[in-house]
Tab-separated table of C-alpha atoms and ligand atoms in Angstrom:
chain	number	residue	atom	x	y	z
A	957	UNK	CA	-49.707	-12.934	24.218
A	958	UNK	CA	-46.584	-12.732	22.092
A	959	UNK	CA	-42.950	-13.156	23.127
A	960	UNK	CA	-41.629	-11.213	20.149
A	961	UNK	CA	-39.326	-8.318	21.072
A	962	UNK	CA	-39.096	-7.021	17.524
A	963	UNK	CA	-37.053	-7.336	14.356
A	964	UNK	CA	-33.290	-6.990	14.168
A	965	UNK	CA	-30.970	-6.541	11.186
A	966	UNK	CA	-28.857	-9.657	10.719
A	967	UNK	CA	-25.967	-7.545	9.449
A	968	UNK	CA	-25.734	-4.361	11.535
A	969	UNK	CA	-27.987	-5.215	14.496
A	970	UNK	CA	-30.342	-2.239	14.045
A	971	UNK	CA	-33.716	-2.809	15.744
A	972	UNK	CA	-37.156	-2.443	14.145
A	973	UNK	CA	-40.711	-3.037	15.343
A	974	UNK	CA	-42.379	-6.267	14.211
A	975	UNK	CA	-44.422	-4.525	11.516
A	976	UNK	CA	-44.248	-4.481	7.718
A	977	UNK	CA	-40.478	-3.819	7.826
A	978	UNK	CA	-38.445	-6.499	6.081
A	979	UNK	CA	-35.166	-4.903	5.092
A	980	UNK	CA	-32.703	-2.774	7.067
A	981	UNK	CA	-32.864	0.892	6.129
A	982	UNK	CA	-29.184	1.376	7.084
A	983	UNK	CA	-27.521	-1.493	5.281
A	984	UNK	CA	-30.255	-3.364	3.312
A	985	UNK	CA	-29.601	-6.474	5.430
A	986	UNK	CA	-32.428	-8.943	6.112
A	987	UNK	CA	-34.386	-8.674	9.368
A	988	UNK	CA	-34.729	-11.424	11.932
A	989	UNK	CA	-37.394	-11.880	14.624
A	990	UNK	CA	-36.043	-11.738	18.189
A	991	UNK	CA	-37.805	-13.070	21.283
A	992	UNK	CA	-37.800	-12.654	25.041
A	993	UNK	CA	-36.417	-16.075	26.001
A	994	UNK	CA	-36.437	-15.448	29.762
A	995	UNK	CA	-40.146	-14.801	29.736
A	996	UNK	CA	-40.684	-17.677	27.296
A	997	UNK	CA	-38.852	-20.157	29.550
A	998	UNK	CA	-41.178	-19.243	32.411
A	999	UNK	CA	-44.343	-19.518	30.316
A	1000	UNK	CA	-43.715	-22.689	28.341
A	1001	UNK	CA	-42.195	-26.132	28.810
A	1002	UNK	CA	-41.726	-29.378	26.872
A	1003	UNK	CA	-44.450	-30.936	29.041
A	1004	UNK	CA	-46.981	-28.290	28.003
A	1005	UNK	CA	-46.025	-28.626	24.342
A	1006	UNK	CA	-46.312	-32.412	24.582
A	1007	UNK	CA	-50.030	-32.170	25.363
A	1008	UNK	CA	-50.924	-29.948	22.390
A	1009	UNK	CA	-52.372	-30.744	18.969
A	1010	UNK	CA	-49.955	-32.350	16.553
A	1011	UNK	CA	-49.383	-29.504	14.151
A	1012	UNK	CA	-46.733	-26.807	13.791
A	1013	UNK	CA	-48.642	-24.401	16.053
A	1014	UNK	CA	-47.716	-26.454	19.107
A	1015	UNK	CA	-44.646	-24.141	19.204
A	1016	UNK	CA	-46.743	-20.985	18.815
A	1017	UNK	CA	-44.909	-18.979	21.485
A	1018	UNK	CA	-41.710	-19.450	19.463
A	1019	UNK	CA	-43.356	-18.066	16.324
A	1020	UNK	CA	-43.940	-14.393	15.407
A	1021	UNK	CA	-47.731	-14.202	15.684
A	1022	UNK	CA	-50.104	-12.567	18.141
A	1023	UNK	CA	-53.539	-14.087	17.592
A	1024	UNK	CA	-54.984	-17.352	16.379
A	1025	UNK	CA	-53.551	-19.069	13.277
A	1026	UNK	CA	-55.414	-18.541	9.990
A	1027	UNK	CA	-53.537	-21.369	8.236
A	1028	UNK	CA	-51.604	-24.535	8.957
A	1029	UNK	CA	-53.818	-26.297	11.492
A	1030	UNK	CA	-53.041	-29.551	9.680
A	1031	UNK	CA	-49.440	-28.701	8.767
A	1032	UNK	CA	-46.236	-29.855	10.404
A	1033	UNK	CA	-45.613	-32.584	12.963
A	1034	UNK	CA	-44.512	-34.836	10.119
A	1035	UNK	CA	-43.048	-38.270	10.899
A	1036	UNK	CA	-39.487	-38.781	12.111
A	1037	UNK	CA	-38.787	-42.251	10.824
A	1038	UNK	CA	-36.050	-44.574	12.055
A	1039	UNK	CA	-34.602	-45.699	8.738
A	1040	UNK	CA	-33.334	-49.183	9.527
A	1041	UNK	CA	-32.995	-50.610	6.030
A	1042	UNK	CA	-31.497	-47.428	4.613
A	1043	UNK	CA	-29.044	-47.274	7.532
A	1044	UNK	CA	-27.884	-50.770	6.683
A	1045	UNK	CA	-27.226	-49.766	3.083
A	1046	UNK	CA	-25.234	-46.741	4.209
A	1047	UNK	CA	-23.320	-48.596	6.931
A	1048	UNK	CA	-24.601	-46.527	9.872
A	1049	UNK	CA	-26.675	-47.313	12.957
A	1050	UNK	CA	-28.824	-44.348	13.999
A	1051	UNK	CA	-30.349	-42.847	10.908
A	1052	UNK	CA	-33.631	-40.948	10.811
A	1053	UNK	CA	-35.676	-39.417	8.027
A	1054	UNK	CA	-37.579	-36.226	8.859
A	1055	UNK	CA	-40.317	-36.769	6.326
A	1056	UNK	CA	-41.770	-33.495	5.086
A	1057	UNK	CA	-42.799	-35.297	1.906
A	1058	UNK	CA	-45.777	-36.174	4.129
A	1059	UNK	CA	-46.519	-32.567	5.073
A	1060	UNK	CA	-50.100	-31.375	4.677
A	1061	UNK	CA	-51.678	-30.159	2.466
A	1062	UNK	CA	-49.026	-29.792	-0.283
A	1063	UNK	CA	-46.362	-32.361	0.623
A	1064	UNK	CA	-43.299	-30.209	1.149
A	1065	UNK	CA	-41.655	-28.208	3.893
A	1066	UNK	CA	-43.224	-25.056	2.363
A	1067	UNK	CA	-46.497	-25.742	4.225
A	1068	UNK	CA	-44.621	-24.599	7.353
A	1069	UNK	CA	-43.373	-21.222	6.168
A	1070	UNK	CA	-46.616	-20.342	4.401
A	1071	UNK	CA	-48.709	-21.090	7.513
A	1072	UNK	CA	-46.739	-18.547	9.515
A	1073	UNK	CA	-46.483	-15.951	6.708
A	1074	UNK	CA	-50.241	-15.926	6.090
A	1075	UNK	CA	-51.075	-15.704	9.768
A	1076	UNK	CA	-48.688	-12.814	10.379
A	1077	UNK	CA	-49.588	-11.252	7.008
A	1078	UNK	CA	-53.248	-11.038	7.999
A	1079	UNK	CA	-52.281	-9.506	11.333
A	1080	UNK	CA	-50.367	-6.847	9.386
A	1081	UNK	CA	-53.391	-6.169	7.188
A	1082	UNK	CA	-52.411	-7.841	3.900
A	1083	UNK	CA	-55.382	-9.144	1.936
A	1084	UNK	CA	-53.777	-10.582	-1.187
A	1085	UNK	CA	-50.852	-12.991	-1.005
A	1086	UNK	CA	-48.187	-13.811	-3.563
A	1087	UNK	CA	-44.818	-15.502	-3.941
A	1088	UNK	CA	-41.823	-16.096	-6.170
A	1089	UNK	CA	-41.605	-19.858	-6.424
A	1090	UNK	CA	-39.752	-22.804	-7.921
A	1091	UNK	CA	-43.009	-24.745	-7.565
A	1092	UNK	CA	-43.516	-26.087	-4.058
A	1093	UNK	CA	-43.982	-22.654	-2.526
A	1094	UNK	CA	-46.594	-21.830	-5.170
A	1095	UNK	CA	-48.478	-25.006	-4.313
A	1096	UNK	CA	-48.432	-24.134	-0.616
A	1097	UNK	CA	-49.470	-20.474	-1.074
A	1098	UNK	CA	-52.289	-21.457	-3.441
A	1099	UNK	CA	-53.603	-24.226	-1.169
A	1100	UNK	CA	-53.417	-22.341	2.124
A	1101	UNK	CA	-54.986	-19.233	0.528
A	1102	UNK	CA	-57.800	-21.364	-0.893
A	1103	UNK	CA	-58.501	-22.824	2.549
A	1104	UNK	CA	-58.425	-19.412	4.246
A	1105	UNK	CA	-60.344	-17.665	1.442
A	1106	UNK	CA	-57.643	-15.238	0.252
A	1107	UNK	CA	-56.691	-14.344	-3.315
A	1108	UNK	CA	-53.221	-15.446	-4.415
A	1109	UNK	CA	-50.741	-14.821	-7.226
A	1110	UNK	CA	-47.921	-17.238	-8.017
A	1111	UNK	CA	-44.832	-16.199	-9.994
A	1112	UNK	CA	-42.691	-19.034	-11.397
A	1113	UNK	CA	-39.909	-19.612	-13.923
A	1114	UNK	CA	-41.519	-20.863	-17.165
A	1115	UNK	CA	-39.562	-24.150	-17.230
A	1116	UNK	CA	-40.509	-25.826	-13.938
A	1117	UNK	CA	-42.204	-29.239	-13.836
A	1118	UNK	CA	-45.709	-29.284	-15.354
A	1119	UNK	CA	-46.866	-31.405	-12.399
A	1120	UNK	CA	-46.062	-28.582	-10.007
A	1121	UNK	CA	-47.925	-26.027	-12.086
A	1122	UNK	CA	-50.962	-28.323	-12.132
A	1123	UNK	CA	-50.479	-28.788	-8.398
A	1124	UNK	CA	-50.918	-25.037	-7.913
A	1125	UNK	CA	-53.585	-24.423	-10.567
A	1126	UNK	CA	-56.074	-26.747	-8.911
A	1127	UNK	CA	-56.430	-24.280	-6.016
A	1128	UNK	CA	-57.400	-21.395	-8.307
A	1129	UNK	CA	-54.599	-18.831	-7.943
A	1130	UNK	CA	-53.436	-16.492	-10.705
A	1131	UNK	CA	-50.222	-17.995	-12.056
A	1132	UNK	CA	-47.656	-16.021	-14.018
A	1133	UNK	CA	-44.780	-17.934	-15.643
A	1134	UNK	CA	-41.879	-15.632	-16.438
A	1135	UNK	CA	-39.389	-16.098	-19.226
A	1136	UNK	CA	-36.337	-16.265	-17.023
A	1137	UNK	CA	-34.899	-18.243	-14.123
A	1138	UNK	CA	-35.875	-18.047	-10.462
A	1139	UNK	CA	-33.558	-15.139	-9.798
A	1140	UNK	CA	-35.296	-13.103	-12.525
A	1141	UNK	CA	-38.661	-14.015	-11.003
A	1142	UNK	CA	-37.512	-12.953	-7.570
A	1143	UNK	CA	-36.244	-9.596	-8.790
A	1144	UNK	CA	-39.558	-8.763	-10.486
A	1145	UNK	CA	-41.476	-9.830	-7.375
A	1146	UNK	CA	-39.556	-7.330	-5.236
A	1147	UNK	CA	-40.623	-4.586	-7.646
A	1148	UNK	CA	-44.255	-5.757	-7.734
A	1149	UNK	CA	-44.283	-6.011	-3.939
A	1150	UNK	CA	-43.304	-2.360	-3.704
A	1151	UNK	CA	-45.756	-1.233	-6.416
A	1152	UNK	CA	-48.825	-3.162	-5.153
A	1153	UNK	CA	-49.776	-3.685	-1.531
A	1154	UNK	CA	-49.527	-7.486	-1.696
A	1155	UNK	CA	-48.028	-9.768	0.885
A	1156	UNK	CA	-45.238	-11.619	-0.918
A	1157	UNK	CA	-44.643	-14.403	1.576
A	1158	UNK	CA	-40.949	-14.819	0.726
A	1159	UNK	CA	-40.184	-11.167	-0.059
A	1160	UNK	CA	-41.861	-8.540	2.136
A	1161	UNK	CA	-43.140	-11.101	4.683
A	1162	UNK	CA	-39.790	-12.893	4.702
A	1163	UNK	CA	-38.832	-12.198	8.348
A	1164	UNK	CA	-42.021	-13.986	9.464
A	1165	UNK	CA	-42.114	-16.600	6.711
A	1166	UNK	CA	-38.616	-17.866	7.502
A	1167	UNK	CA	-39.506	-18.327	11.182
A	1168	UNK	CA	-41.976	-21.025	10.123
A	1169	UNK	CA	-39.032	-23.196	9.054
A	1170	UNK	CA	-37.911	-23.434	12.688
A	1171	UNK	CA	-40.805	-25.783	13.370
A	1172	UNK	CA	-38.992	-28.562	11.504
A	1173	UNK	CA	-36.129	-28.232	13.993
A	1174	UNK	CA	-38.417	-28.106	17.038
A	1175	UNK	CA	-40.176	-31.258	15.884
A	1176	UNK	CA	-36.958	-33.175	15.281
A	1177	UNK	CA	-35.699	-32.371	18.798
A	1178	UNK	CA	-39.038	-33.252	20.369
A	1179	UNK	CA	-39.380	-36.459	18.355
A	1180	UNK	CA	-35.878	-37.539	19.444
A	1181	UNK	CA	-37.053	-37.116	23.055
A	1182	UNK	CA	-35.826	-33.511	23.463
A	1183	UNK	CA	-32.375	-34.246	22.126
A	1184	UNK	CA	-30.460	-32.731	19.231
A	1185	UNK	CA	-29.160	-34.993	16.480
A	1186	UNK	CA	-25.370	-35.272	16.175
A	1187	UNK	CA	-25.687	-34.634	12.430
A	1188	UNK	CA	-28.425	-32.787	10.551
A	1189	UNK	CA	-28.385	-32.744	6.743
A	1190	UNK	CA	-30.600	-30.345	4.786
A	1191	UNK	CA	-30.873	-29.113	1.207
A	1192	UNK	CA	-30.253	-25.454	0.393
A	1193	UNK	CA	-32.053	-23.360	-2.208
A	1194	UNK	CA	-32.673	-19.749	-1.124
A	1195	UNK	CA	-31.172	-20.563	2.262
A	1196	UNK	CA	-34.230	-20.276	4.500
A	1197	UNK	CA	-34.490	-23.758	5.918
A	1198	UNK	CA	-30.990	-24.572	7.140
A	1199	UNK	CA	-30.277	-21.453	9.217
A	1200	UNK	CA	-33.751	-21.618	10.731
A	1201	UNK	CA	-33.477	-25.270	11.770
A	1202	UNK	CA	-30.167	-24.267	13.304
A	1203	UNK	CA	-31.856	-21.316	15.029
A	1204	UNK	CA	-34.512	-23.678	16.388
A	1205	UNK	CA	-31.837	-25.963	17.861
A	1206	UNK	CA	-30.067	-22.974	19.458
A	1207	UNK	CA	-33.330	-21.642	20.875
A	1208	UNK	CA	-33.977	-24.999	22.514
A	1209	UNK	CA	-30.452	-24.893	23.960
A	1210	UNK	CA	-31.066	-21.347	25.239
A	1211	UNK	CA	-34.293	-22.496	26.877
A	1212	UNK	CA	-32.414	-25.424	28.452
A	1213	UNK	CA	-34.809	-27.991	26.992
A	1214	UNK	CA	-32.410	-30.212	25.032
A	1215	UNK	CA	-29.315	-32.284	25.523
A	1216	UNK	CA	-26.425	-32.492	23.081
A	1217	UNK	CA	-24.854	-30.421	20.352
A	1218	UNK	CA	-25.242	-30.716	16.600
A	1219	UNK	CA	-23.432	-30.319	13.319
A	1220	UNK	CA	-25.390	-29.092	10.334
A	1221	UNK	CA	-24.646	-29.864	6.664
A	1222	UNK	CA	-25.857	-28.330	3.420
A	1223	UNK	CA	-26.686	-30.304	0.275
A	1224	UNK	CA	-26.912	-28.767	-3.198
A	1225	UNK	CA	-27.167	-30.108	-6.717
A	1226	UNK	CA	-23.888	-29.990	-8.629
A	1227	UNK	CA	-25.615	-27.947	-11.345
A	1228	UNK	CA	-26.546	-25.198	-8.891
A	1229	UNK	CA	-24.328	-25.088	-5.816
A	1230	UNK	CA	-23.290	-21.499	-5.084
A	1231	UNK	CA	-23.240	-22.080	-1.318
A	1232	UNK	CA	-21.313	-25.359	-1.330
A	1233	UNK	CA	-18.821	-23.951	-3.826
A	1234	UNK	CA	-18.181	-20.950	-1.537
A	1235	UNK	CA	-17.768	-23.346	1.386
A	1236	UNK	CA	-15.242	-25.426	-0.537
A	1237	UNK	CA	-13.342	-22.299	-1.611
A	1238	UNK	CA	-13.291	-21.291	2.063
A	1239	UNK	CA	-14.839	-17.996	0.991
A	1240	UNK	CA	-17.588	-15.777	2.360
A	1241	UNK	CA	-18.353	-14.574	-1.132
A	1242	UNK	CA	-21.200	-16.443	-2.814
A	1243	UNK	CA	-20.811	-16.305	-6.594
A	1244	UNK	CA	-24.207	-16.498	-8.343
A	1245	UNK	CA	-24.587	-19.484	-10.700
A	1246	UNK	CA	-26.865	-20.270	-13.642
A	1247	UNK	CA	-28.807	-23.407	-12.663
A	1248	UNK	CA	-28.489	-26.594	-14.746
A	1249	UNK	CA	-30.033	-29.426	-12.769
A	1250	UNK	CA	-33.136	-31.592	-12.652
A	1251	UNK	CA	-33.476	-30.607	-8.979
A	1252	UNK	CA	-35.602	-27.616	-9.933
A	1253	UNK	CA	-37.126	-26.915	-6.534
A	1254	UNK	CA	-33.649	-26.102	-5.195
A	1255	UNK	CA	-32.303	-24.443	-8.367
A	1256	UNK	CA	-31.659	-20.965	-6.960
A	1257	UNK	CA	-28.440	-19.508	-8.314
A	1258	UNK	CA	-28.342	-16.391	-6.154
A	1259	UNK	CA	-29.617	-17.438	-2.709
A	1260	UNK	CA	-30.856	-14.546	-0.563
A	1261	UNK	CA	-29.829	-16.222	2.690
A	1262	UNK	CA	-26.821	-18.127	1.378
A	1263	UNK	CA	-24.353	-16.316	3.689
A	1264	UNK	CA	-26.323	-17.477	6.727
A	1265	UNK	CA	-26.177	-21.070	5.547
A	1266	UNK	CA	-22.387	-20.740	5.389
A	1267	UNK	CA	-22.319	-19.179	8.847
A	1268	UNK	CA	-24.395	-21.928	10.488
A	1269	UNK	CA	-22.519	-24.730	8.747
A	1270	UNK	CA	-19.162	-23.321	9.843
A	1271	UNK	CA	-20.212	-22.434	13.400
A	1272	UNK	CA	-21.466	-25.961	13.969
A	1273	UNK	CA	-18.368	-27.612	12.413
A	1274	UNK	CA	-20.541	-29.076	9.700
A	1275	UNK	CA	-19.840	-29.262	5.990
A	1276	UNK	CA	-21.541	-29.407	2.606
A	1277	UNK	CA	-21.349	-31.411	-0.604
A	1278	UNK	CA	-22.980	-31.564	-4.003
A	1279	UNK	CA	-24.676	-34.384	-5.906
A	1280	UNK	CA	-24.859	-34.884	-9.660
A	1281	UNK	CA	-28.223	-35.444	-11.362
A	1282	UNK	CA	-27.359	-39.134	-11.666
A	1283	UNK	CA	-26.496	-39.416	-7.968
A	1284	UNK	CA	-29.731	-37.598	-7.115
A	1285	UNK	CA	-31.821	-40.102	-9.095
A	1286	UNK	CA	-29.937	-43.028	-7.551
A	1287	UNK	CA	-30.621	-41.676	-4.083
A	1288	UNK	CA	-34.341	-41.199	-4.832
A	1289	UNK	CA	-34.414	-44.830	-5.888
A	1290	UNK	CA	-32.487	-45.936	-2.787
A	1291	UNK	CA	-34.895	-44.163	-0.431
A	1292	UNK	CA	-37.867	-45.647	-2.251
A	1293	UNK	CA	-36.475	-49.212	-2.203
A	1294	UNK	CA	-35.346	-49.182	1.420
A	1295	UNK	CA	-37.886	-47.005	3.205
A	1296	UNK	CA	-40.920	-46.826	0.941
A	1297	UNK	CA	-40.680	-43.053	0.636
A	1298	UNK	CA	-40.914	-41.317	-2.748
A	1299	UNK	CA	-39.062	-38.026	-2.601
A	1300	UNK	CA	-38.397	-35.420	-5.237
A	1301	UNK	CA	-34.889	-34.440	-6.433
A	1302	UNK	CA	-34.347	-32.108	-3.448
A	1303	UNK	CA	-34.638	-35.140	-1.164
A	1304	UNK	CA	-32.460	-37.176	-3.506
A	1305	UNK	CA	-29.808	-34.475	-3.284
A	1306	UNK	CA	-29.862	-34.531	0.511
A	1307	UNK	CA	-29.612	-38.295	0.724
A	1308	UNK	CA	-26.868	-38.508	-1.909
A	1309	UNK	CA	-24.873	-35.906	0.020
A	1310	UNK	CA	-25.459	-37.766	3.311
A	1311	UNK	CA	-24.005	-40.866	1.734
A	1312	UNK	CA	-20.954	-38.878	0.611
A	1313	UNK	CA	-20.416	-37.389	4.064
A	1314	UNK	CA	-20.507	-40.875	5.591
A	1315	UNK	CA	-18.063	-42.161	2.970
A	1316	UNK	CA	-15.751	-39.228	3.686
A	1317	UNK	CA	-15.720	-40.160	7.367
A	1318	UNK	CA	-17.214	-36.832	8.401
A	1319	UNK	CA	-20.157	-38.625	9.989
A	1320	UNK	CA	-19.343	-41.484	12.367
A	1321	UNK	CA	-21.416	-44.662	11.908
A	1322	UNK	CA	-22.824	-44.849	15.441
A	1323	UNK	CA	-23.889	-41.205	15.830
A	1324	UNK	CA	-27.421	-39.888	15.380
A	1325	UNK	CA	-28.068	-38.672	11.845
A	1326	UNK	CA	-31.219	-36.903	10.648
A	1327	UNK	CA	-31.795	-36.450	6.918
A	1328	UNK	CA	-34.316	-33.738	6.033
A	1329	UNK	CA	-36.566	-34.988	3.234
A	1330	UNK	CA	-38.277	-31.791	2.168
A	1331	UNK	CA	-40.480	-32.685	-0.787
A	1332	UNK	CA	-42.539	-35.404	-2.445
A	1333	UNK	CA	-41.850	-37.221	-5.702
A	1334	UNK	CA	-45.538	-37.232	-6.625
A	1335	UNK	CA	-45.278	-33.430	-7.006
A	1336	UNK	CA	-42.815	-33.866	-9.887
A	1337	UNK	CA	-43.992	-37.089	-11.519
A	1338	UNK	CA	-43.004	-35.771	-14.943
A	1339	UNK	CA	-39.359	-36.020	-13.848
A	1340	UNK	CA	-39.802	-39.784	-13.655
A	1341	UNK	CA	-42.427	-40.942	-16.141
A	1342	UNK	CA	-40.018	-41.104	-19.066
A	1343	UNK	CA	-37.712	-43.302	-17.023
A	1344	UNK	CA	-40.144	-45.959	-15.853
A	1345	UNK	CA	-39.954	-48.829	-18.309
A	1346	UNK	CA	-39.734	-51.834	-16.012
A	1347	UNK	CA	-43.242	-53.149	-16.058
A	1348	UNK	CA	-45.062	-55.663	-18.124
A	1349	UNK	CA	-48.347	-55.562	-20.024
A	1350	UNK	CA	-50.130	-58.898	-20.405
A	1351	UNK	CA	-53.474	-60.162	-21.612
A	1352	UNK	CA	-55.619	-61.084	-18.560
A	1353	UNK	CA	-55.102	-64.837	-18.747
A	1354	UNK	CA	-53.668	-67.160	-16.069
A	1355	UNK	CA	-51.647	-69.264	-18.501
A	1356	UNK	CA	-50.003	-66.205	-19.992
A	1357	UNK	CA	-49.280	-64.849	-16.570
A	1358	UNK	CA	-47.765	-68.164	-15.500
A	1359	UNK	CA	-45.435	-68.309	-18.490
A	1360	UNK	CA	-44.320	-64.765	-17.876
A	1361	UNK	CA	-43.817	-65.308	-14.136
A	1362	UNK	CA	-41.863	-68.571	-14.533
A	1363	UNK	CA	-39.553	-66.824	-16.973
A	1364	UNK	CA	-39.080	-64.000	-14.469
A	1365	UNK	CA	-38.170	-66.359	-11.653
A	1366	UNK	CA	-35.804	-68.265	-13.919
A	1367	UNK	CA	-33.942	-65.064	-14.812
A	1368	UNK	CA	-34.064	-62.789	-11.788
A	1369	UNK	CA	-33.682	-59.171	-12.659
A	1370	UNK	CA	-33.337	-55.945	-10.802
A	1371	UNK	CA	-36.612	-54.761	-9.341
A	1372	UNK	CA	-35.692	-51.095	-9.366
A	1373	UNK	CA	-38.282	-48.798	-10.797
A	1374	UNK	CA	-38.236	-45.175	-11.661
A	1375	UNK	CA	-34.613	-44.487	-12.343
A	1376	UNK	CA	-33.708	-47.231	-14.776
A	1377	UNK	CA	-32.859	-46.495	-18.388
B	1239	PLP	C1	-37.872	-24.676	-1.035
B	1239	PLP	C2	-37.341	-26.069	-0.907
B	1239	PLP	C3	-36.100	-26.364	-0.292
B	1239	PLP	C4	-35.105	-25.414	0.250
B	1239	PLP	O1	-35.253	-24.281	0.473
B	1239	PLP	P1	-34.611	-22.972	1.087
B	1239	PLP	O2	-34.975	-21.933	0.113
B	1239	PLP	O3	-33.128	-23.166	1.192
B	1239	PLP	O4	-35.272	-22.853	2.376
B	1239	PLP	C5	-35.740	-27.674	-0.187
B	1239	PLP	N1	-36.507	-28.677	-0.646
B	1239	PLP	C6	-37.683	-28.439	-1.217
B	1239	PLP	C7	-38.461	-29.596	-1.702
B	1239	PLP	C8	-38.144	-27.136	-1.370
B	1239	PLP	O5	-39.329	-26.935	-1.950
B	1240	ZN	ZN1	-28.587	-3.301	8.902
């Protein structure tokens, strides 16, 4: 029982069946899944959802699948954490972290999109799965394919974090590192997708894959007690997540399940910010950029869905800002010290931008703010190891310890770890 009406071109509105189509034959625009909301509203309610298992499939009727899920039964429904100590530091009152660094099994928001892409991909008859990845997507494709028993191929830029490559390799995919940046990888993957009959989750399965990102929005609304946040801040790479969280919020409004309206904000690293730069120029034209940032998981210089990020940000009266590498590292440290959450640079970018938006007065201190933390610092440990110098090695002897400790107490020093030096 599916509520999908079909696919529709986001540019010219042409309709397609929900099959292997992924690009408009008239205008080459991307295709979007559309649903029968009247029928959905009669079949489903927040009360019914509330009784279901705590994974992303609790919103199954709002996802583009027909049968039972083949992946993601332990993915999604990540914590929404009231961030009291962080709020104090930022001078606000109602701050929440949507913590996808705790997603299962690969600790980033990519577990959501891959769960839906594999399930729909199998329904469409794909047997081998692949992706173009900056690292986290590769981890998710490799892990979910291992669990479901499918072969996978991961295509990455050659210079991503070694920890992420290891994080994919453990699941036994074929990994190809290409001598180029993400945009070069993506271009080759489109050609391979056409030449071989593989399901590239973020290329030819993209209309279904992107729908998986809505589940982050559904969860936030449900976890706030079926309310929308006043302010939602998310990072942007290829531009999947932000428009789909926005779509989720609008779907819940259409269904009449939520109170309130929302503003949505995009965060990018200063060294790769084609969307934010277009926003600041007040332009619809996204100029591709060559990435130079330590936030590698969001280093996409030519974002496929960038225009839709701009559209959602503007329609909701939101905004966007950038963060420098230094600000990103500071924000990672801040989140760790105040909330005990270790995020990767994508999360640091989002938090650093949130802080800026508050300082600019765009976000009022007493309104509800949700910061999307999309990835885990443990996935990119090599970004930090060189920087951690603030610990002490001692011989295992009480007297030696005592001398060291007394000296410490006598000269208190910063306890920050990870971003010093
Ligand atoms: C992929 C990714 C994003 C953003 O992605 P979009 O391509 O814009 O959906 C953000 N954070 C992390 C950690 C990611 O892996
Ligand atoms: Zn079209």
